[in-house]
Phi, psi and omega in degrees: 000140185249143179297160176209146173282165221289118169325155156252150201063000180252151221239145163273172176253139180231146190261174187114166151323164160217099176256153207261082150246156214270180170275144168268171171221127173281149191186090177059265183244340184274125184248145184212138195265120162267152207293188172259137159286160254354050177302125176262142168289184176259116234318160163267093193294143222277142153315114198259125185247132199264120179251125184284104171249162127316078199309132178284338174271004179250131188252157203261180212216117153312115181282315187086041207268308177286012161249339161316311186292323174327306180294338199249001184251341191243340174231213235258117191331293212295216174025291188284356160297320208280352155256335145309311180289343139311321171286306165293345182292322197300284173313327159294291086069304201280323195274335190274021173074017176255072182318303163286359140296305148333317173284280174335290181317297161330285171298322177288313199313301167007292207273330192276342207274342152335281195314289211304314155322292194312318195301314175317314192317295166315319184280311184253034156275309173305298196302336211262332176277339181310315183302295194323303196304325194277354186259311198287324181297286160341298136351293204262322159294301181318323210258314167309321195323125183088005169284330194259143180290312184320321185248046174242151158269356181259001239337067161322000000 
């Protein structure tokens, strides 16, 4: 059976849901959606404006919270939970208003999350002559190896 195209202005009846999308109007390649009639707009609303303040009671207190984490994720761990966990104790101390507790708390993470810089620092300056010493002394047996009859296995 061959199709013939659509009446114009006659609508198919769709069985079904029925959903409220507005209609398009197709024009050449631009498709735009057009409103429904008689759409009523919407009441007119008061503009609602959002104010911001400063609590006066929380004063603000260096936790030292990103160099803690900075300490426990990029140099030595064991030592910076332990000043991620100074920052946070600091920031509770600070939001429940116990400001001197807080300052404390802070200057320790402070201080474990240094050690933690430092230590890593130490540890890996160490480890790195250890390497050095142990490539070159390798090294250096590879270079001898066979001068002498004594370290040969073929004894030449």
């Amino acid at each position: 059976m061959e199709q013939t195209p659509p009446i114009p202005g006659y609508t198919v009846p769709i069985s079904g849901p029925q959903y409220n999308n507005p209609p398009l109007q197709v024009a050449g390649n631009d498709v735009q959606l057009q409103p429904y009639p008689n759409q009523q707009p919407y009441p007119n609303q008061q503009p609602q404006i959002l104010m911001v303040q400063n609590n006066p009671e929380v004063e603000y207190v260096n936790t030292n919270e990103i160099l803690s984490w900075i300490s426990c994720l990029c140099f030595f761990w064991p030592i910076g939970i332990v000043a991620v966990l100074k920052s946070r104790e600091s920031e509770k101390y600070r939001l429940s208003g116990n400001i001197e507790n807080a300052r404390r708390s802070g200057e320790a993470a402070k201080k474990w999350a240094v050690a933690s810089i430092v230590i890593q620092t130490v540890l890996g300056i160490i480890i790195m002559v250890v390497s050095v010493v142990t490539v070159a002394n390798n090294v250096n047996d590879f270079n001898n190896y066979g001068r002498n009859s004594t370290d040969t296995y073929f004894g030449r």
